[in-house]
Short mmCIF file of C-alpha atoms and ligand atoms in Angstrom, two decimals:
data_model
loop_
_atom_site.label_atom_id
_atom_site.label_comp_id
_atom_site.label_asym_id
_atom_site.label_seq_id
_atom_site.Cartn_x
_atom_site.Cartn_y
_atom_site.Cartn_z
CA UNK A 7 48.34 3.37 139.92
CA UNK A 8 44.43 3.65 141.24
CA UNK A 9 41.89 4.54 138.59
CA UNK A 10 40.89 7.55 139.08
CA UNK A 11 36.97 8.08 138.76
CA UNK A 12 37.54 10.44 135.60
CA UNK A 13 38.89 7.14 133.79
CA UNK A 14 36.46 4.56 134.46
CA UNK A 15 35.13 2.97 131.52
CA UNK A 16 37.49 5.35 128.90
CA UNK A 17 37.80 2.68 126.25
CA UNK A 18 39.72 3.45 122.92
CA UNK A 19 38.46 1.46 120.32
CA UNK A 20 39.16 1.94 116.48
CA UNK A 21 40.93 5.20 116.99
CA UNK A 22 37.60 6.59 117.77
CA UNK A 23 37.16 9.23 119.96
CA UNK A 24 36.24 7.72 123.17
CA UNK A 25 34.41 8.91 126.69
CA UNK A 26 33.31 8.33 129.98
CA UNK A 27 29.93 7.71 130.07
CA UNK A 28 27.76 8.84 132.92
CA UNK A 29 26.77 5.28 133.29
CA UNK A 30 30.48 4.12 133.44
CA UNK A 31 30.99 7.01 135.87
CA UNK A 32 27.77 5.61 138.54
CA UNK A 33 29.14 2.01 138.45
CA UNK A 34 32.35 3.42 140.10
CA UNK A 35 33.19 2.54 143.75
CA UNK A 36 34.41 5.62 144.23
CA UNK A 37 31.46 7.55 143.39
CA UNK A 38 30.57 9.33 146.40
CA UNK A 39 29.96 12.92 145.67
CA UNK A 40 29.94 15.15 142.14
CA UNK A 41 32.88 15.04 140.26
CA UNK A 42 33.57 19.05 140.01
CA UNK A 43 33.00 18.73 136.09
CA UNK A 44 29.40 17.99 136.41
CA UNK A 45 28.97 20.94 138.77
CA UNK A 46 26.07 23.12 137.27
CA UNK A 47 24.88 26.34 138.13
CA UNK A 48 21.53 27.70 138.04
CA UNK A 49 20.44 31.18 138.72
CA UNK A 50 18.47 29.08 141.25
CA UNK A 51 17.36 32.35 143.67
CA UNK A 52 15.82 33.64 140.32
CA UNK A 53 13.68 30.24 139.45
CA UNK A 54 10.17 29.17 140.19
CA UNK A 55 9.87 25.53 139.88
CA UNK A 56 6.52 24.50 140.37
CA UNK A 57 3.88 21.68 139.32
CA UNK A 58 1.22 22.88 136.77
CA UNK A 59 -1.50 25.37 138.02
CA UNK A 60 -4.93 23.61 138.11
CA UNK A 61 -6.26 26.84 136.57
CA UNK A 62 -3.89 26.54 133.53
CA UNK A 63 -3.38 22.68 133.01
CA UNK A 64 -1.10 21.34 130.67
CA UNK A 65 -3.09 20.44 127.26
CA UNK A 66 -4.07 17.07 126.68
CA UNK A 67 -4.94 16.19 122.93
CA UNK A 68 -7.34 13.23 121.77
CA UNK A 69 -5.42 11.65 118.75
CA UNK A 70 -8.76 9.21 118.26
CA UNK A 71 -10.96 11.97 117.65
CA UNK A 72 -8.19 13.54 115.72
CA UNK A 73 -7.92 10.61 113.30
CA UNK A 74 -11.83 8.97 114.02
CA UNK A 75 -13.88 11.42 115.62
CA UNK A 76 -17.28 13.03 114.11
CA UNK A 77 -16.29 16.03 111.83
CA UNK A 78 -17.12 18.09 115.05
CA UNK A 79 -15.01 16.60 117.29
CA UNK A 80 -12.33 16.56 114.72
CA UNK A 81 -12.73 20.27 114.59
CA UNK A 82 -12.93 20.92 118.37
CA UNK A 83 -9.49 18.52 118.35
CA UNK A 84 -7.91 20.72 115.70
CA UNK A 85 -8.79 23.79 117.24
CA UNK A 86 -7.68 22.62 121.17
CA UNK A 87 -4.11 21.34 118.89
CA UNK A 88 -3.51 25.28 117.62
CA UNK A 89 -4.31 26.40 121.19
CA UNK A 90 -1.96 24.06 122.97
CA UNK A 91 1.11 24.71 120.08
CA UNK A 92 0.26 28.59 120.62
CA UNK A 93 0.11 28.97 124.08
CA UNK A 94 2.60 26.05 125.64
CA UNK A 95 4.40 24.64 122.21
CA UNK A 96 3.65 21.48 124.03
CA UNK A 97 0.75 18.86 124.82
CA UNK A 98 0.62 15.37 125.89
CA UNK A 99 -1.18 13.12 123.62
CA UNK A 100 -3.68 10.36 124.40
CA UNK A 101 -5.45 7.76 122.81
CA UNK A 102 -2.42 7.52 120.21
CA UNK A 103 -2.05 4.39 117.53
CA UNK A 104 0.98 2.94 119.00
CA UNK A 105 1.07 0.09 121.36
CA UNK A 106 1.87 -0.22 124.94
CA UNK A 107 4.10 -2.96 123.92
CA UNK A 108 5.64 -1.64 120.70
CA UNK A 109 6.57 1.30 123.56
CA UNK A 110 7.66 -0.64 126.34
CA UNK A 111 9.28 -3.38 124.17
CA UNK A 112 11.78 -0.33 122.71
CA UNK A 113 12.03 1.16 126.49
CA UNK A 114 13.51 -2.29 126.88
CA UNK A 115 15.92 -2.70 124.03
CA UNK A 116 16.97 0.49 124.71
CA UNK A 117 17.92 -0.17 128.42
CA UNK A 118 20.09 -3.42 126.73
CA UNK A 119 22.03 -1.12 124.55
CA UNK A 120 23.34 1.02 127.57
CA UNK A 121 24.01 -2.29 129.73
CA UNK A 122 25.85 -3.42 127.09
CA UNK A 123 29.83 -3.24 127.69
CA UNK A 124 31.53 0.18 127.03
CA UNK A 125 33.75 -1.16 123.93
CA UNK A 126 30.69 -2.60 122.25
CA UNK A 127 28.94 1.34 122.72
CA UNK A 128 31.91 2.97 122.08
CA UNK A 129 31.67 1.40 118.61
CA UNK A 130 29.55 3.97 117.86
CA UNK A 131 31.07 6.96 119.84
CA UNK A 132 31.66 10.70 118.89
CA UNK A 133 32.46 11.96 115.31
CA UNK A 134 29.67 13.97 113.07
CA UNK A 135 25.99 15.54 114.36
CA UNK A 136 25.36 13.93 111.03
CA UNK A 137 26.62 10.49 111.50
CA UNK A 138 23.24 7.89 111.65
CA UNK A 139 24.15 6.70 114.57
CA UNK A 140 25.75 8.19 117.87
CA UNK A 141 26.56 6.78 120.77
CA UNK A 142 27.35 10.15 123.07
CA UNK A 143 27.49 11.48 126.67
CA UNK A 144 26.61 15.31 127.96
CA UNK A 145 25.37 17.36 124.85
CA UNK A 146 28.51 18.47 122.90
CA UNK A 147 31.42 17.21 125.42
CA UNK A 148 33.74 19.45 122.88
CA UNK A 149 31.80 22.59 123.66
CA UNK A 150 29.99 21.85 126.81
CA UNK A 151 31.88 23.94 129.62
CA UNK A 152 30.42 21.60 132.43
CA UNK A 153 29.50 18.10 131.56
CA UNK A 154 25.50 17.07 131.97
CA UNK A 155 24.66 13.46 133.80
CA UNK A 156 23.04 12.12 130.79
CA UNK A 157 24.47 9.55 128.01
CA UNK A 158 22.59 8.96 124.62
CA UNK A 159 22.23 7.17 121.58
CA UNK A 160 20.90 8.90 118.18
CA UNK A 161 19.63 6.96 115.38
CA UNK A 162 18.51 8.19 112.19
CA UNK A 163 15.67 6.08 111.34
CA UNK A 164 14.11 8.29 107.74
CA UNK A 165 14.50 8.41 105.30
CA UNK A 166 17.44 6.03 105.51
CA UNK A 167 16.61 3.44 108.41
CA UNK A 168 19.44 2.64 110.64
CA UNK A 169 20.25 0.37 113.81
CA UNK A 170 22.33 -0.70 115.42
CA UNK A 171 23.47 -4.55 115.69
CA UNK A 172 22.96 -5.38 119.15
CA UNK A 173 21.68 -5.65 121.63
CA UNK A 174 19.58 -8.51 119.48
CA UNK A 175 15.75 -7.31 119.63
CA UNK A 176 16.82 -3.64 119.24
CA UNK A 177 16.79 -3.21 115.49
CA UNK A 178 13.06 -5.05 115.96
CA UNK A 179 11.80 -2.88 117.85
CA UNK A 180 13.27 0.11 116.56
CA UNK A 181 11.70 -0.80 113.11
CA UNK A 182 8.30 -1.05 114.68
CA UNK A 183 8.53 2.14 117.07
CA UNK A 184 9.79 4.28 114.28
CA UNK A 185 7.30 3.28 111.68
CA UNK A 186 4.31 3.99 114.07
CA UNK A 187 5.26 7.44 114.87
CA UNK A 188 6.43 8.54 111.75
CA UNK A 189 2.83 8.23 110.79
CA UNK A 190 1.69 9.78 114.22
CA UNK A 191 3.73 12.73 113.77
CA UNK A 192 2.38 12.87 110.11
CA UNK A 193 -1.15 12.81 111.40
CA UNK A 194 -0.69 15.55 114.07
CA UNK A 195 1.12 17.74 111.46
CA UNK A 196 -2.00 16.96 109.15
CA UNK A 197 -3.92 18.71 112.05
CA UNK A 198 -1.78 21.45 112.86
CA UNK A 199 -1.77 22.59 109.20
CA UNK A 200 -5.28 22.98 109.66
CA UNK A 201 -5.27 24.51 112.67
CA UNK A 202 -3.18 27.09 111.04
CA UNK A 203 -5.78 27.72 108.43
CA UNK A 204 -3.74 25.65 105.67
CA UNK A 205 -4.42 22.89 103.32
CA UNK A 206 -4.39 19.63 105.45
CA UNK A 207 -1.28 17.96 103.78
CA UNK A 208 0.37 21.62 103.70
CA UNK A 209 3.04 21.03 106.19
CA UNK A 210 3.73 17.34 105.18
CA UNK A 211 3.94 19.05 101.35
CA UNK A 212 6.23 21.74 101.43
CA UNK A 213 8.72 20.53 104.26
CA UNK A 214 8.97 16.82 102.09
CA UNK A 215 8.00 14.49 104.35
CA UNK A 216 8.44 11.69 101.96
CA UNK A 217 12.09 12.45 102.23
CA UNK A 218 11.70 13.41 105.35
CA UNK A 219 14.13 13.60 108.34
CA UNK A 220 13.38 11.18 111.16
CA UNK A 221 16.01 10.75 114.60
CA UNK A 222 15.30 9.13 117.63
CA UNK A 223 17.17 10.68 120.37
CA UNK A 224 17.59 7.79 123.81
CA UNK A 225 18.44 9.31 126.67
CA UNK A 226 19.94 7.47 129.98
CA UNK A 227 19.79 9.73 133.51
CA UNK A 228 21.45 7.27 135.69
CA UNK A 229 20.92 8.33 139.53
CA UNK A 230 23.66 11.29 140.33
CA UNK A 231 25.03 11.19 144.03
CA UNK A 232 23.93 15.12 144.22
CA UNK A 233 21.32 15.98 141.64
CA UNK A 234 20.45 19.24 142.83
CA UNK A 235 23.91 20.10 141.50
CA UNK A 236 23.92 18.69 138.07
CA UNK A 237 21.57 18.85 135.28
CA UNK A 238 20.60 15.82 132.78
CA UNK A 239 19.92 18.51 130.03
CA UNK A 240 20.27 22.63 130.27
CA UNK A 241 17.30 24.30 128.59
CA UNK A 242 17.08 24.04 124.92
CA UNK A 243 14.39 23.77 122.12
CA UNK A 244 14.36 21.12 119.47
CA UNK A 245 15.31 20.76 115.74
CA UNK A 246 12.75 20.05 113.59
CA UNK A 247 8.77 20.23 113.62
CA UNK A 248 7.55 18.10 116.52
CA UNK A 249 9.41 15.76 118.98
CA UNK A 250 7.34 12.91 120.67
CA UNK A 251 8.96 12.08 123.97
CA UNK A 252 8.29 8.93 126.00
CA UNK A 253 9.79 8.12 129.32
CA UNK A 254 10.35 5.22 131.68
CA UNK A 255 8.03 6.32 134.66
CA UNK A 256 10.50 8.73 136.40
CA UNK A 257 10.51 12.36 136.35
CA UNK A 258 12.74 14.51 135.33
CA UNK A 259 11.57 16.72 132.70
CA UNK A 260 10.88 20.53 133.14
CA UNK A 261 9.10 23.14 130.77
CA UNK A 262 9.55 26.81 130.37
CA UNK A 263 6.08 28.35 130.77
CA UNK A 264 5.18 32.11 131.32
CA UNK A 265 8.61 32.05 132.74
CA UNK A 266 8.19 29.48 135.68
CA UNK A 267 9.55 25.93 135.20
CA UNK A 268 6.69 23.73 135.57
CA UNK A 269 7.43 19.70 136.48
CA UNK A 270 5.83 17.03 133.84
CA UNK A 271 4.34 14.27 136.06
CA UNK A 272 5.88 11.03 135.28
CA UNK A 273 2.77 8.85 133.64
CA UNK A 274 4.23 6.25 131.00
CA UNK A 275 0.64 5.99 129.49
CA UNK A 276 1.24 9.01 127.30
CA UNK A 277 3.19 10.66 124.67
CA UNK A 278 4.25 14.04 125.11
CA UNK A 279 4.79 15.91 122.18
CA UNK A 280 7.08 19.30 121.66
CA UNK A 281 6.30 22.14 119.10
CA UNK A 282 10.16 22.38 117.51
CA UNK A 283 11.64 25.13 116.41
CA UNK A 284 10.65 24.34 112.40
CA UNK A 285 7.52 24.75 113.54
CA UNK A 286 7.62 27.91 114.66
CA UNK A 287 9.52 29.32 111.38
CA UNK A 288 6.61 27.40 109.50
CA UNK A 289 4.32 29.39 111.58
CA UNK A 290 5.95 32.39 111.83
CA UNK A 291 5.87 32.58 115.45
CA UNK A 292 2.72 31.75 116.02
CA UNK A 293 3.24 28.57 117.29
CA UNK A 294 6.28 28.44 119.75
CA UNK A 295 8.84 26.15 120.56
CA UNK A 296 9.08 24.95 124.04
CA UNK A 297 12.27 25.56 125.75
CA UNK A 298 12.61 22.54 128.28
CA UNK A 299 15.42 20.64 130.58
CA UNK A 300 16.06 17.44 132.17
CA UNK A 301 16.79 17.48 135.96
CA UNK A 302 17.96 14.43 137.66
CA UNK A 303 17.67 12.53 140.46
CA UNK A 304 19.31 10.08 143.00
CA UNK A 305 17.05 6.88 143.25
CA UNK A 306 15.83 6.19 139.99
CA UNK A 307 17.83 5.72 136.10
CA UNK A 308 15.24 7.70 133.94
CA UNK A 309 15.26 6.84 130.23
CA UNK A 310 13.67 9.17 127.84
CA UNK A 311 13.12 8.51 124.25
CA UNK A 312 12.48 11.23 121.71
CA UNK A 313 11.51 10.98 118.39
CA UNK A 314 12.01 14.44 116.08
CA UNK A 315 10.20 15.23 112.96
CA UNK A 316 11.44 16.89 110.78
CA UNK A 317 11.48 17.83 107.51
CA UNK A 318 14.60 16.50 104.91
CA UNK A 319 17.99 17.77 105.42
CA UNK A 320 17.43 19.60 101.80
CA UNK A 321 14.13 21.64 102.89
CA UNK A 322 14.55 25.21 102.63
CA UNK A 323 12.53 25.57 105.73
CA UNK A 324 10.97 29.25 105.91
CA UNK A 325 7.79 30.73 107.37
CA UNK A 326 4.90 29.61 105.40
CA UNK A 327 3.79 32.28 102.30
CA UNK A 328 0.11 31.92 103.05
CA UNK A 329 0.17 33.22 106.45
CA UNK A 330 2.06 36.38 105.41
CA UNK A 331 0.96 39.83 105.08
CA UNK A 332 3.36 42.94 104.14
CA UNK A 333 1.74 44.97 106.43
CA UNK A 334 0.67 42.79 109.39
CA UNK A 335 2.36 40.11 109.63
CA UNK A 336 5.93 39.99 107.89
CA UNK A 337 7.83 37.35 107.66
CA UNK A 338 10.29 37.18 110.87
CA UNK A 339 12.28 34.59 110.28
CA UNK A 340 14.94 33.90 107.35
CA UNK A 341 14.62 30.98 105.33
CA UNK A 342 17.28 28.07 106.18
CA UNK A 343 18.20 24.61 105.04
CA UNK A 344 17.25 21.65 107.82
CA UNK A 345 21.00 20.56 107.53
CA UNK A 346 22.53 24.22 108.08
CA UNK A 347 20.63 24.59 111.18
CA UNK A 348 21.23 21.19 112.49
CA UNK A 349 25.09 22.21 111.98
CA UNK A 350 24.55 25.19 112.96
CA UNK A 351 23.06 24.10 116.30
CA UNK A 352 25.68 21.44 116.68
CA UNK A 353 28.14 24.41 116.78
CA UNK A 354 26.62 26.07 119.67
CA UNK A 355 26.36 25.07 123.31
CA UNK A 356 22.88 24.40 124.16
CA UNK A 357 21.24 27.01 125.44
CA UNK A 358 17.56 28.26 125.19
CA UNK A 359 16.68 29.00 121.73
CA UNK A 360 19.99 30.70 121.19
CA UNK A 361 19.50 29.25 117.47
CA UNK A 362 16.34 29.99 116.71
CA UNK A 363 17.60 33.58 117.20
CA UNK A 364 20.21 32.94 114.30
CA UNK A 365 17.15 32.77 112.00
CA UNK A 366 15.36 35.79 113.30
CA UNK A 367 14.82 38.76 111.68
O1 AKG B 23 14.69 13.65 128.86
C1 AKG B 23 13.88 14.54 128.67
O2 AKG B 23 12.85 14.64 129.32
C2 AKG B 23 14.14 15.59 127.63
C3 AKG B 23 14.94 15.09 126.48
C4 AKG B 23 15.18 16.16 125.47
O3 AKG B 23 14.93 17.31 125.68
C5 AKG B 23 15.75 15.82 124.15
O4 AKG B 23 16.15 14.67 123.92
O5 AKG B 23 15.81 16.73 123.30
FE1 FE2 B 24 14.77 18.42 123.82
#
């Protein structure tokens, strides 16, 4: 009996729960068109799509004058950080501490882990939001009603470090990438406590940073026969307090703004960083977390690699006391541990910040 397109590269291995992979799915002869459980449907008549308005450009932050500038440049830095995180929950960071190579040497190792063979991936396949490492394909392929062209690989790298054993450089380079922006995302949440009128080590204090949760999320958009059909990833916000999100030189990614989709331009030369939505409980909605997709495309494989920080899976994670007033600014979001909501999240289809509500009062 023929394969059918469905089966290609369903490998059972250890009883776990196996998939097929989007990549598995592209190498298929038969590949010509969708398969009808990819089909996705936008309320496209309704959408703007559009590249960022020269009048309202997307923020750029200076992390060197964040971390070495005069005390005035420091403070015009801070002050440009609370702007972006209030008015886009998003910014794209230059000047940053981690090397082109440390970046494009994980890019690579991370492109070796998908072309390795399906039964050495599916080693790590399925099971728990709260297993250390995932090896995965759509979002939630036991919830999601229509399956998204993306596969992905989750690794918890703090406070426990984690890798995987092949391919052989990965663990390498995942040690170095993970270590650099841990202490990025530390720095810019040193800044954005500030910029919030708290104590500069407020945010790393009370959400326990030493303890702290860190995943890096890979993502793999191989090219889909009809991409203005499918979608890599339907609109969500993040876990956690930021997420720094490299890519591999192709487009793909689209942000919610004043409620047109605008495109993110493909440059490889900087970071771009997400407010998450523990950052806008912290802030008590001052700050706002960015809902955002992944479209697709047919010439290029896009990889995109996020890191999330967040606080540990014990914090109590509520908006912060200081900023509080009875009268004028009540608190409007319930306290919740960082492990309910990521199972809580896990639960629910993605879609917008359909969790975030949860915690709203
Ligand atoms: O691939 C992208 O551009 C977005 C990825 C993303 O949203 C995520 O991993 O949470
Ligand atoms: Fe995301």
């Amino acid at each position: 009996m023929a394969t059918t397109a469905s089966e290609v590269g369903k490998v059972q291995s250890n009883n776990r729960k196996s998939f097929t992979s989007v990549k598995a799915l592209t190498e298929s002869p038969e590949l010509t068109s969708l398969p009808p459980s990819y089909t996705y449907t936008t309320n496209s008549d309704d959408e703007i799509v559009a590249d960022p308005d020269e009048d309202d450009p997307i923020p750029v932050i200076d992390y060197s004058l964040l971390v070495a500038g005069t005390p005035d440049q420091r403070a015009k830095t801070i002050q440009d950080l609370g702007k972006a995180c209030e008015e886009w929950g998003f910014f794209m960071l230059i000047n940053y501490s981690v090397s082109k190579s440390i970046m494009e040497k994980m890019v690579d190792e991370v492109f070796a882990f998908f072309n390795l063979r399906e039964e050495e991936k599916q080693e790590y396949a399925g099971k728990d939001v709260m297993d250390p490492i995932r090896y995965g394909t759509s979002s939630n392929v036991s919830m999601d009603k229509v399956l998204f062209w993306r596969d992905f690989l989750k690794i918890v790298v703090h406070p426990e470090f984690h890798s995987p054993d092949k391919p052989p450089g990965f663990r390498e380079a995942l040690t170095e990438y993970s270590r650099r922006s841990w202490k990025l995302g530390k720095d810019l949440l040193k800044g954005i406590s500030e910029s919030l009128g708290l104590e500069v080590n407020y945010i790393e204090d009370t959400m326990n940073l030493d303890s702290g949760f860190q995943m890096i999320a890979a993502n793999l958009y191989p090219p889909c026969p009809q991409p203005e059909l499918a979608m890599g990833i339907p609109p969500h916000s993040d876990h956690g307090l930021l997420n720094l999100l490299m890519q591999n030189g192709v487009s793909g990614l689209q942000l919610l703004h004043n409620g047109k989709w605008i495109n993110v331009s493909s440059t490889s030369s900087c970071l771009l960083v997400f407010v998450s939505d523990h950052l806008e409980v912290v802030s008590n909605g001052k700050y706002k977390s960015v809902v955002h997709r992944a479209v697709v495309s047919n010439k290029a494989t896009r990889i995109s690699l996020a890191v999330v920080i967040a606080p540990s899976l014990e914090t109590v994670v509520e908006p912060a006391k200081e900023l509080l007033d009875n009268q004028s600014n009540p608190a409007a979001y319930i306290g919740m541990k960082h492990r309910d909501y990521m199972q809580l999240q896990s639960s629910n289809r993605l879609n917008g910040k359909s969790v975030l509500d949860k915690v709203k009062i």
